[in-house]
Tab-separated table of C-alpha atoms in Angstrom:
chain	number	residue	atom	x	y	z
X	1	MET	CA	13.156	-1.344	-16.822
X	2	LYS	CA	14.988	-2.314	-13.756
X	3	VAL	CA	15.595	-0.259	-10.627
X	4	MET	CA	18.954	-0.821	-8.984
X	5	LYS	CA	19.706	0.693	-5.490
X	6	PHE	CA	23.271	0.876	-4.066
X	7	GLY	CA	24.097	1.763	-0.427
X	8	GLY	CA	26.893	3.785	1.048
X	9	THR	CA	29.439	0.988	1.246
X	10	SER	CA	28.779	0.049	-2.396
X	11	VAL	CA	29.948	3.537	-3.488
X	12	GLY	CA	32.360	4.083	-0.604
X	13	SER	CA	35.505	4.399	-2.694
X	14	PRO	CA	36.500	5.195	-6.280
X	15	GLU	CA	37.071	1.496	-6.942
X	16	ARG	CA	33.687	0.480	-5.681
X	17	MET	CA	32.011	3.354	-7.562
X	18	GLN	CA	33.710	1.977	-10.764
X	19	ASN	CA	32.375	-1.567	-9.922
X	20	VAL	CA	28.894	-0.162	-9.515
X	21	ALA	CA	29.160	1.491	-12.930
X	22	SER	CA	30.035	-1.924	-14.407
X	23	LEU	CA	27.109	-3.563	-12.755
X	24	ILE	CA	24.531	-1.026	-13.928
X	25	THR	CA	25.742	-1.011	-17.530
X	26	GLU	CA	26.506	-4.625	-18.231
X	27	SER	CA	23.036	-5.571	-19.419
X	28	GLY	CA	22.842	-2.680	-21.822
X	29	GLU	CA	19.200	-2.236	-20.983
X	30	PRO	CA	17.659	1.038	-19.573
X	31	THR	CA	18.233	1.134	-15.820
X	32	PHE	CA	17.055	3.452	-13.080
X	33	VAL	CA	19.785	3.783	-10.365
X	34	VAL	CA	19.265	5.006	-6.787
X	35	LEU	CA	22.483	5.930	-4.790
X	36	SER	CA	23.135	6.568	-1.210
X	37	ALA	CA	25.822	8.965	-0.006
X	38	MET	CA	29.383	7.580	0.038
X	39	SER	CA	29.957	5.735	3.270
X	40	GLY	CA	31.005	8.123	6.077
X	41	THR	CA	29.731	11.234	4.350
X	42	THR	CA	26.405	11.427	6.076
X	43	ASN	CA	28.091	11.085	9.554
X	44	SER	CA	30.342	14.016	8.644
X	45	LEU	CA	27.489	16.085	7.458
X	46	VAL	CA	25.523	15.383	10.727
X	47	GLU	CA	28.693	16.393	12.643
X	48	ILE	CA	28.825	19.679	10.654
X	49	SER	CA	25.229	20.314	11.540
X	50	ASP	CA	25.913	19.601	15.246
X	51	TYR	CA	28.771	22.111	15.281
X	52	LEU	CA	26.567	24.720	13.698
X	53	TYR	CA	23.818	24.020	16.043
X	54	LYS	CA	26.187	24.613	18.989
X	55	LYS	CA	27.294	27.841	17.207
X	56	ASN	CA	30.887	26.548	16.731
X	57	PRO	CA	31.614	27.592	13.026
X	58	GLU	CA	35.352	26.743	13.551
X	59	GLY	CA	34.611	23.096	14.362
X	60	ALA	CA	32.103	22.899	11.372
X	61	ASN	CA	34.759	24.375	8.982
X	62	GLU	CA	37.331	21.917	10.102
X	63	VAL	CA	35.031	18.936	9.293
X	64	ILE	CA	34.109	20.559	6.010
X	65	ASN	CA	37.783	21.002	5.034
X	66	ASN	CA	38.565	17.318	5.910
X	67	LEU	CA	35.598	16.067	3.852
X	68	GLU	CA	36.578	18.297	0.953
X	69	LYS	CA	40.067	16.829	0.874
X	70	LYS	CA	38.677	13.311	0.898
X	71	TYR	CA	36.365	14.050	-2.021
X	72	LEU	CA	39.065	15.753	-4.102
X	73	LYS	CA	41.352	12.745	-3.579
X	74	HIS	CA	38.523	10.488	-4.851
X	75	VAL	CA	38.209	12.681	-7.964
X	76	GLU	CA	41.824	12.032	-8.896
X	77	GLU	CA	41.377	8.296	-8.473
X	78	LEU	CA	37.953	8.016	-10.112
X	79	TYR	CA	38.337	9.818	-13.363
X	80	ALA	CA	40.894	9.228	-16.208
X	81	THR	CA	40.360	12.518	-18.146
X	82	GLU	CA	41.154	16.044	-17.033
X	83	GLU	CA	37.822	17.190	-18.435
X	84	ALA	CA	35.906	14.917	-16.100
X	85	LYS	CA	38.134	15.886	-13.259
X	86	LYS	CA	37.568	19.554	-13.727
X	87	THR	CA	33.866	19.128	-14.215
X	88	THR	CA	33.643	17.231	-10.823
X	89	ARG	CA	36.001	19.539	-9.006
X	90	ASP	CA	33.967	22.556	-9.977
X	91	PHE	CA	30.800	20.883	-8.884
X	92	LEU	CA	32.290	19.896	-5.603
X	93	GLN	CA	33.686	23.366	-5.113
X	94	GLY	CA	30.159	24.693	-5.279
X	95	GLU	CA	28.886	21.997	-2.814
X	96	PHE	CA	31.587	22.862	-0.200
X	97	ASP	CA	31.057	26.607	-0.631
X	98	TYR	CA	27.388	25.919	0.045
X	99	LEU	CA	28.306	24.095	3.261
X	100	ARG	CA	30.552	26.852	4.364
X	101	SER	CA	27.860	29.416	3.829
X	102	PHE	CA	26.077	28.077	6.803
X	103	THR	CA	29.021	28.926	9.090
X	104	LYS	CA	28.255	32.534	8.369
X	105	ASP	CA	24.550	32.568	9.008
X	106	LEU	CA	22.117	31.525	11.812
X	107	PHE	CA	21.296	27.819	11.724
X	108	THR	CA	17.768	26.343	11.534
X	109	SER	CA	16.470	22.793	11.712
X	110	PHE	CA	15.355	22.854	8.020
X	111	GLU	CA	18.868	23.861	6.970
X	112	GLU	CA	20.236	20.771	8.829
X	113	LYS	CA	18.293	18.458	6.470
X	114	SER	CA	19.495	20.434	3.542
X	115	ILE	CA	23.115	19.961	4.738
X	116	VAL	CA	22.681	16.176	5.257
X	117	ALA	CA	21.058	15.941	1.784
X	118	GLN	CA	24.325	17.006	0.076
X	119	GLY	CA	25.858	13.534	0.597
X	120	GLU	CA	23.468	11.956	-1.886
X	121	ILE	CA	23.710	14.963	-4.210
X	122	MET	CA	27.522	14.550	-4.377
X	123	SER	CA	27.559	10.855	-4.900
X	124	THR	CA	25.060	10.855	-7.769
X	125	ASN	CA	26.805	13.777	-9.606
X	126	MET	CA	30.084	11.924	-9.313
X	127	MET	CA	28.548	8.739	-10.690
X	128	VAL	CA	26.856	10.389	-13.652
X	129	ASN	CA	30.136	12.254	-14.585
X	130	TYR	CA	31.953	8.878	-14.470
X	131	LEU	CA	29.341	7.191	-16.602
X	132	LYS	CA	29.536	10.044	-19.198
X	133	GLU	CA	33.311	9.757	-19.212
X	134	GLN	CA	32.866	6.073	-20.084
X	135	GLY	CA	30.633	6.964	-22.969
X	136	VAL	CA	27.440	5.811	-21.354
X	137	LYS	CA	24.256	7.736	-21.976
X	138	ALA	CA	23.397	8.809	-18.502
X	139	VAL	CA	21.198	11.491	-16.865
X	140	LEU	CA	20.922	12.793	-13.390
X	141	LEU	CA	17.353	13.248	-12.104
X	142	ASN	CA	16.999	15.305	-8.958
X	143	ALA	CA	14.955	13.446	-6.441
X	144	LEU	CA	13.786	16.728	-4.881
X	145	ASP	CA	11.817	17.308	-8.121
X	146	PHE	CA	9.571	14.246	-7.682
X	147	MET	CA	10.047	12.644	-4.202
X	148	ARG	CA	7.585	14.133	-1.747
X	149	THR	CA	5.946	13.154	1.568
X	150	ASP	CA	2.527	14.299	2.665
X	151	LYS	CA	1.303	16.058	5.853
X	152	ASN	CA	1.533	12.766	7.753
X	153	ALA	CA	5.192	12.326	6.632
X	154	GLU	CA	4.252	9.330	4.528
X	155	PRO	CA	5.325	9.139	0.843
X	156	ASP	CA	2.856	10.958	-1.532
X	157	THR	CA	2.714	8.135	-4.017
X	158	GLN	CA	0.315	9.832	-6.438
X	159	TYR	CA	2.473	13.000	-6.499
X	160	ILE	CA	5.659	10.855	-7.078
X	161	LYS	CA	4.073	9.131	-10.075
X	162	GLU	CA	2.577	12.285	-11.491
X	163	LYS	CA	5.970	14.146	-11.358
X	164	LEU	CA	8.243	11.223	-12.348
X	165	HIS	CA	6.513	10.346	-15.695
X	166	PRO	CA	6.967	13.706	-17.352
X	167	ILE	CA	10.614	13.851	-16.217
X	168	MET	CA	11.262	10.402	-17.818
X	169	GLU	CA	9.549	11.434	-20.942
X	170	ALA	CA	11.674	14.622	-21.109
X	171	ASN	CA	14.781	12.361	-21.063
X	172	PRO	CA	14.296	9.693	-23.639
X	173	ASP	CA	16.871	7.345	-25.117
X	174	GLN	CA	18.990	7.369	-21.961
X	175	GLN	CA	20.736	4.054	-20.842
X	176	ILE	CA	21.081	4.965	-17.158
X	177	TYR	CA	18.893	7.225	-14.987
X	178	VAL	CA	20.494	8.140	-11.602
X	179	THR	CA	18.829	9.706	-8.620
X	180	GLN	CA	19.408	10.189	-4.868
X	181	GLY	CA	18.006	7.895	-2.265
X	182	PHE	CA	16.632	8.948	1.124
X	183	ILE	CA	16.098	12.657	0.402
X	184	CYS	CA	12.734	14.268	-0.575
X	185	ARG	CA	10.635	17.335	-0.069
X	186	ASN	CA	7.869	17.422	2.586
X	187	ALA	CA	4.336	18.620	1.993
X	188	TYR	CA	5.540	22.264	2.605
X	189	GLY	CA	8.237	22.032	-0.027
X	190	GLU	CA	11.134	21.861	2.474
X	191	VAL	CA	14.119	19.445	2.102
X	192	ASP	CA	13.373	16.399	4.169
X	193	ASN	CA	13.966	12.592	4.142
X	194	LEU	CA	12.019	9.431	4.007
X	195	GLN	CA	13.326	8.278	7.369
X	196	ARG	CA	12.198	4.584	7.567
X	197	GLY	CA	14.034	2.480	4.964
X	198	GLY	CA	15.887	5.447	3.524
X	199	SER	CA	17.271	4.676	0.034
X	200	ASP	CA	15.580	1.278	-0.089
X	201	TYR	CA	12.241	3.071	0.326
X	202	THR	CA	13.166	5.399	-2.549
X	203	ALA	CA	13.954	2.458	-4.827
X	204	SER	CA	10.721	0.709	-3.963
X	205	LEU	CA	8.625	3.948	-4.505
X	206	ILE	CA	10.294	4.556	-7.907
X	207	GLY	CA	9.853	0.998	-8.933
X	208	ALA	CA	6.160	1.159	-8.229
X	209	ALA	CA	5.696	4.516	-9.892
X	210	LEU	CA	7.495	3.533	-13.253
X	211	PRO	CA	6.453	0.589	-12.992
X	212	ALA	CA	9.678	-1.401	-13.012
X	213	ASP	CA	10.113	-5.107	-13.937
X	214	GLU	CA	12.309	-5.714	-10.874
X	215	ILE	CA	13.963	-3.767	-7.922
X	216	ASP	CA	17.475	-4.841	-7.060
X	217	ILE	CA	18.816	-3.759	-3.734
X	218	TRP	CA	22.577	-4.137	-3.541
X	219	THR	CA	24.327	-4.236	-0.243
X	220	ASP	CA	27.462	-5.970	1.242
X	221	ILE	CA	25.777	-9.269	2.026
X	222	ASP	CA	24.353	-11.932	-0.352
X	223	GLY	CA	20.642	-11.626	0.518
X	224	MET	CA	18.664	-12.460	3.665
X	225	HIS	CA	20.213	-15.531	5.493
X	226	ASN	CA	18.277	-18.295	7.180
X	227	ASN	CA	19.802	-17.222	10.496
X	228	ASP	CA	22.146	-14.549	11.839
X	229	PRO	CA	25.609	-15.152	10.335
X	230	ARG	CA	27.144	-13.187	13.072
X	231	VAL	CA	25.955	-15.497	15.728
X	232	VAL	CA	25.277	-18.862	14.088
X	233	ASP	CA	27.421	-21.325	12.121
X	234	LYS	CA	26.555	-22.532	8.623
X	235	THR	CA	23.937	-19.993	7.532
X	236	GLU	CA	22.791	-19.696	3.965
X	237	ALA	CA	21.168	-17.080	1.824
X	238	VAL	CA	17.398	-17.770	1.430
X	239	HIS	CA	16.528	-18.124	-2.235
X	240	GLN	CA	12.953	-16.920	-2.085
X	241	LEU	CA	10.743	-15.033	0.384
X	242	ASN	CA	7.165	-13.884	0.286
X	243	PHE	CA	6.798	-10.140	1.032
X	244	GLU	CA	5.100	-10.948	4.272
X	245	GLU	CA	7.915	-13.270	5.271
X	246	ALA	CA	10.517	-10.719	4.447
X	247	ALA	CA	8.660	-8.027	6.463
X	248	GLU	CA	8.578	-10.383	9.449
X	249	LEU	CA	12.292	-11.051	9.227
X	250	ALA	CA	13.087	-7.312	8.756
X	251	TYR	CA	11.038	-6.315	11.783
X	252	PHE	CA	12.550	-8.980	13.990
X	253	GLY	CA	16.139	-8.296	13.325
X	254	ALA	CA	17.210	-8.861	9.717
X	255	LYS	CA	19.114	-5.546	9.372
X	256	ILE	CA	19.492	-5.873	5.566
X	257	LEU	CA	15.927	-4.536	5.011
X	258	HIS	CA	13.602	-2.112	6.682
X	259	PRO	CA	10.095	-3.727	7.197
X	260	THR	CA	8.226	-0.882	5.538
X	261	CYS	CA	10.486	-0.208	2.578
X	262	VAL	CA	9.246	-2.940	0.163
X	263	GLN	CA	5.488	-2.184	0.726
X	264	PRO	CA	5.190	-0.165	-2.494
X	265	ALA	CA	6.773	-2.980	-4.485
X	266	LYS	CA	4.480	-5.478	-2.713
X	267	TYR	CA	1.297	-3.648	-3.599
X	268	ALA	CA	2.513	-3.104	-7.266
X	269	GLY	CA	3.399	-6.775	-7.525
X	270	ILE	CA	7.138	-5.946	-8.398
X	271	PRO	CA	9.689	-8.480	-7.154
X	272	VAL	CA	12.585	-7.158	-5.078
X	273	ARG	CA	15.964	-8.933	-5.208
X	274	LEU	CA	18.683	-8.520	-2.579
X	275	LYS	CA	22.193	-8.727	-4.089
X	276	ASN	CA	25.802	-8.399	-2.920
X	277	THR	CA	28.110	-5.983	-4.609
X	278	MET	CA	31.141	-7.827	-3.217
X	279	ASP	CA	29.994	-10.980	-4.888
X	280	PRO	CA	27.645	-9.973	-7.809
X	281	LYS	CA	27.422	-13.507	-9.220
X	282	ALA	CA	25.729	-14.823	-5.919
X	283	GLU	CA	22.090	-15.480	-6.560
X	284	GLY	CA	20.857	-13.461	-3.621
X	285	THR	CA	17.282	-13.377	-2.277
X	286	ILE	CA	14.181	-12.737	-4.414
X	287	ILE	CA	11.176	-11.259	-2.587
X	288	ASP	CA	7.785	-11.551	-4.259
X	289	ASN	CA	4.177	-12.440	-3.746
X	290	VAL	CA	4.640	-16.230	-4.250
X	291	ILE	CA	3.934	-18.312	-1.215
X	292	VAL	CA	5.897	-21.626	-0.946
X	293	ARG	CA	3.595	-23.931	1.038
X	294	GLY	CA	4.888	-26.075	3.865
X	295	LYS	CA	8.390	-24.549	4.333
X	296	ILE	CA	10.161	-22.813	7.162
X	297	LYS	CA	12.447	-20.138	5.621
X	298	ALA	CA	14.478	-18.413	8.245
X	299	VAL	CA	15.102	-17.328	11.868
X	300	ALA	CA	15.766	-13.798	13.150
X	301	ALA	CA	16.285	-12.206	16.578
X	302	LYS	CA	15.473	-8.737	17.957
X	303	ASP	CA	17.548	-7.545	20.922
X	304	ASN	CA	17.048	-5.113	23.664
X	305	ILE	CA	13.475	-6.225	24.545
X	306	THR	CA	11.702	-5.463	27.854
X	307	ALA	CA	8.819	-7.671	29.083
X	308	ILE	CA	6.011	-6.100	31.235
X	309	LYS	CA	3.487	-8.247	33.057
X	310	ILE	CA	0.420	-6.665	34.855
X	311	LYS	CA	-1.457	-8.965	37.186
X	312	SER	CA	-4.808	-7.895	38.712
X	313	SER	CA	-7.299	-10.356	40.185
X	314	ARG	CA	-9.800	-7.592	40.784
X	315	MET	CA	-9.789	-6.944	37.079
X	316	LEU	CA	-10.786	-10.608	36.418
X	317	LEU	CA	-12.720	-10.638	33.038
X	318	ALA	CA	-13.434	-6.938	33.576
X	319	THR	CA	-14.724	-5.237	30.379
X	320	GLY	CA	-12.222	-2.476	29.253
X	321	PHE	CA	-9.194	-3.785	31.128
X	322	LEU	CA	-7.194	-4.423	27.990
X	323	ARG	CA	-8.317	-1.123	26.400
X	324	LYS	CA	-7.021	0.793	29.458
X	325	VAL	CA	-3.680	-1.077	29.246
X	326	PHE	CA	-3.238	-0.336	25.534
X	327	GLU	CA	-4.258	3.286	25.969
X	328	ILE	CA	-1.314	3.757	28.336
X	329	PHE	CA	1.135	2.496	25.838
X	330	GLU	CA	-0.416	4.598	23.109
X	331	SER	CA	-0.340	7.823	25.207
X	332	TYR	CA	3.480	7.402	25.427
X	333	GLN	CA	3.860	6.376	21.673
X	334	THR	CA	5.273	2.978	22.698
X	335	PRO	CA	4.517	0.210	20.276
X	336	ILE	CA	4.036	-3.365	21.667
X	337	ASP	CA	5.929	-6.349	19.994
X	338	MET	CA	4.317	-9.345	21.620
X	339	ILE	CA	1.326	-9.911	23.871
X	340	ALA	CA	-0.113	-12.792	25.914
X	341	THR	CA	-3.178	-12.713	27.997
X	342	SER	CA	-4.901	-14.755	30.767
X	343	GLU	CA	-8.010	-14.268	32.908
X	344	VAL	CA	-6.090	-12.232	35.533
X	345	GLY	CA	-3.333	-10.483	33.658
X	346	VAL	CA	-1.455	-9.590	30.525
X	347	SER	CA	2.209	-9.710	29.464
X	348	MET	CA	3.695	-7.464	26.772
X	349	SER	CA	7.081	-6.785	25.221
X	350	ILE	CA	8.483	-3.473	24.010
X	351	ASP	CA	11.777	-2.376	22.473
X	352	ASN	CA	11.378	1.426	23.259
X	353	VAL	CA	12.016	1.971	27.005
X	354	SER	CA	12.233	5.844	26.793
X	355	HIS	CA	9.008	6.080	28.730
X	356	LEU	CA	9.239	2.834	30.811
X	357	GLY	CA	9.063	4.495	34.210
X	358	GLU	CA	5.931	6.495	33.254
X	359	ILE	CA	4.212	3.411	31.747
X	360	VAL	CA	4.937	1.285	34.816
X	361	ASP	CA	3.564	3.982	37.136
X	362	GLU	CA	0.341	4.215	35.021
X	363	LEU	CA	-0.139	0.492	34.975
X	364	LYS	CA	0.239	0.177	38.711
X	365	LYS	CA	-3.246	1.776	39.009
X	366	TYR	CA	-4.640	-1.430	37.603
X	367	GLY	CA	-2.526	-4.206	39.228
X	368	THR	CA	0.874	-5.538	40.243
X	369	VAL	CA	3.528	-4.891	37.592
X	370	THR	CA	6.660	-6.874	36.888
X	371	VAL	CA	9.387	-5.834	34.482
X	372	ASP	CA	12.002	-8.167	32.841
X	373	GLN	CA	14.828	-6.413	30.961
X	374	ASP	CA	17.655	-7.768	28.786
X	375	MET	CA	15.267	-9.988	26.845
X	376	CYS	CA	15.296	-11.122	23.149
X	377	ILE	CA	12.643	-12.094	20.655
X	378	ILE	CA	13.410	-15.177	18.487
X	379	CYS	CA	11.253	-15.250	15.397
X	380	VAL	CA	10.822	-18.281	13.095
X	381	VAL	CA	9.457	-17.379	9.654
X	382	GLY	CA	7.850	-19.431	6.923
X	383	ASP	CA	4.443	-20.890	5.831
X	384	LEU	CA	3.353	-21.585	9.398
X	385	ASP	CA	-0.333	-21.620	8.883
X	386	TRP	CA	-2.066	-23.724	11.660
X	387	SER	CA	-3.073	-26.260	9.047
X	388	ASN	CA	0.537	-27.338	8.558
X	389	VAL	CA	0.367	-30.083	11.162
X	390	GLY	CA	3.665	-30.663	12.985
X	391	PHE	CA	5.560	-27.360	12.240
X	392	GLU	CA	4.958	-25.900	15.672
X	393	THR	CA	6.111	-29.136	17.293
X	394	LEU	CA	9.298	-29.120	15.233
X	395	VAL	CA	9.997	-25.521	16.302
X	396	MET	CA	9.127	-26.280	19.979
X	397	ASP	CA	11.476	-29.243	19.910
X	398	ALA	CA	14.318	-26.953	18.894
X	399	MET	CA	13.551	-24.686	21.895
X	400	LYS	CA	13.152	-27.569	24.348
X	401	ASN	CA	16.208	-26.633	26.426
X	402	ILE	CA	15.787	-22.865	26.233
X	403	PRO	CA	13.790	-21.085	29.027
X	404	VAL	CA	10.984	-19.235	27.267
X	405	ARG	CA	9.153	-16.183	28.807
X	406	MET	CA	6.432	-15.777	26.176
X	407	ILE	CA	5.247	-17.431	22.948
X	408	SER	CA	3.253	-15.834	20.071
X	409	TYR	CA	1.612	-18.115	17.562
X	410	GLY	CA	-1.415	-17.496	15.499
X	411	GLY	CA	-1.342	-13.716	15.141
X	412	SER	CA	0.306	-14.293	11.684
X	413	ASN	CA	0.467	-17.143	9.310
X	414	TYR	CA	4.160	-16.555	8.810
X	415	ASN	CA	5.868	-16.580	12.222
X	416	ILE	CA	6.151	-18.222	15.729
X	417	SER	CA	7.932	-15.862	18.168
X	418	PHE	CA	9.607	-16.692	21.363
X	419	LEU	CA	10.626	-14.273	24.185
X	420	VAL	CA	13.871	-15.424	25.854
X	421	ARG	CA	16.770	-13.989	27.878
X	422	GLU	CA	19.424	-12.259	25.694
X	423	SER	CA	21.935	-14.598	27.390
X	424	ASP	CA	20.148	-17.560	25.824
X	425	LYS	CA	19.966	-16.019	22.271
X	426	LYS	CA	22.956	-17.700	20.796
X	427	ARG	CA	21.955	-21.197	22.080
X	428	ALA	CA	18.406	-20.712	20.829
X	429	LEU	CA	19.433	-19.531	17.344
X	430	GLN	CA	22.050	-22.367	16.911
X	431	SER	CA	19.496	-25.006	18.105
X	432	LEU	CA	16.866	-23.729	15.733
X	433	SER	CA	19.334	-23.824	12.854
X	434	ASP	CA	20.516	-27.357	13.686
X	435	THR	CA	16.910	-28.565	13.894
X	436	LEU	CA	15.301	-26.705	11.069
X	437	PHE	CA	18.035	-26.331	8.360
X	438	ASN	CA	21.240	-28.289	9.037
X	439	LYS	CA	19.882	-31.809	9.317
């Protein structure tokens, strides 16, 4: 069985929803489909929640009414038969009545997540109704019946597997199984969400629990590119990536994928394929556990980076110096991206500056602190093990005309990272593409 996940833009209109239905049924094989909310819906539901939080039921009702009109228009365009239209209109009536009920009662934070969850619930119901109208054997599985996080807000993989298998056995002989992405219950039974990775995470967790033969993640771009197509000329989709390489690219700026969402697939050994709903015949990118030796795959960039350097001659070789520095960042829950050390100091980069002032004040107890903002991390990814003689020289040559603040090499076998000014980002990315891929 294959798992297929479609994002909000892929189901953002009746025409696109029909295209998705064609994609998931063309093989004729049993398929498990994970859907996001239709594009724009989640933002409207968050806006409704915000009005309710501010005790403005009139504002909430106005957004609800506008969203309802949009959905009823979709119903007329999506379905051909009056029976399917009526079934879906009746369902949507119940959904919007549910949303309006919050304008009459006090609002709580848990109800906010219940409101936001309705986007996925609406899109999946509409898709199953359309598939049934087309004569497809399709069933809707409520993600809230089997998707759960534990007390640490991490997916409860054992619970998911134990709950999903009986549900699948109770629905045999179906061609298409449809469920909601992103939403789940927490350890206390309340409606919640998976946060990191969202619907992609749902697909990966389901794929691992089944287990699936492959997990296809459909977006509006044909896989991970070897550089940022918004900045660099002549980029191409990467045919194959190792899970580690994909995670590095995702962490350092490849927005198509969240770095944590493919972990369940990685551990289960299930390949993940990135595909484009706008160009379904494009090969896309396959992510698996295969390592292609001696090849640089791609470049990514992470913006809005701040570099912090602490210099202290009195701490020269002092035991515990680094521990004290790291404890400061830990106390403010601020992760460190890159780090470089010397005998008299240490430089670090962060992307979360919400506690920058407090961190700098604490660091000043141990030395002189310098802060550089508007920085960018450029990450080169591939099989960059130190035994591959010459790779680092090739990458350095591409960066020879770019001022570099920090370099990280050796912490991973899969990347070399450079900290540069954001103003030098485009030149750096283009130079790397010209040297590594376009020759």
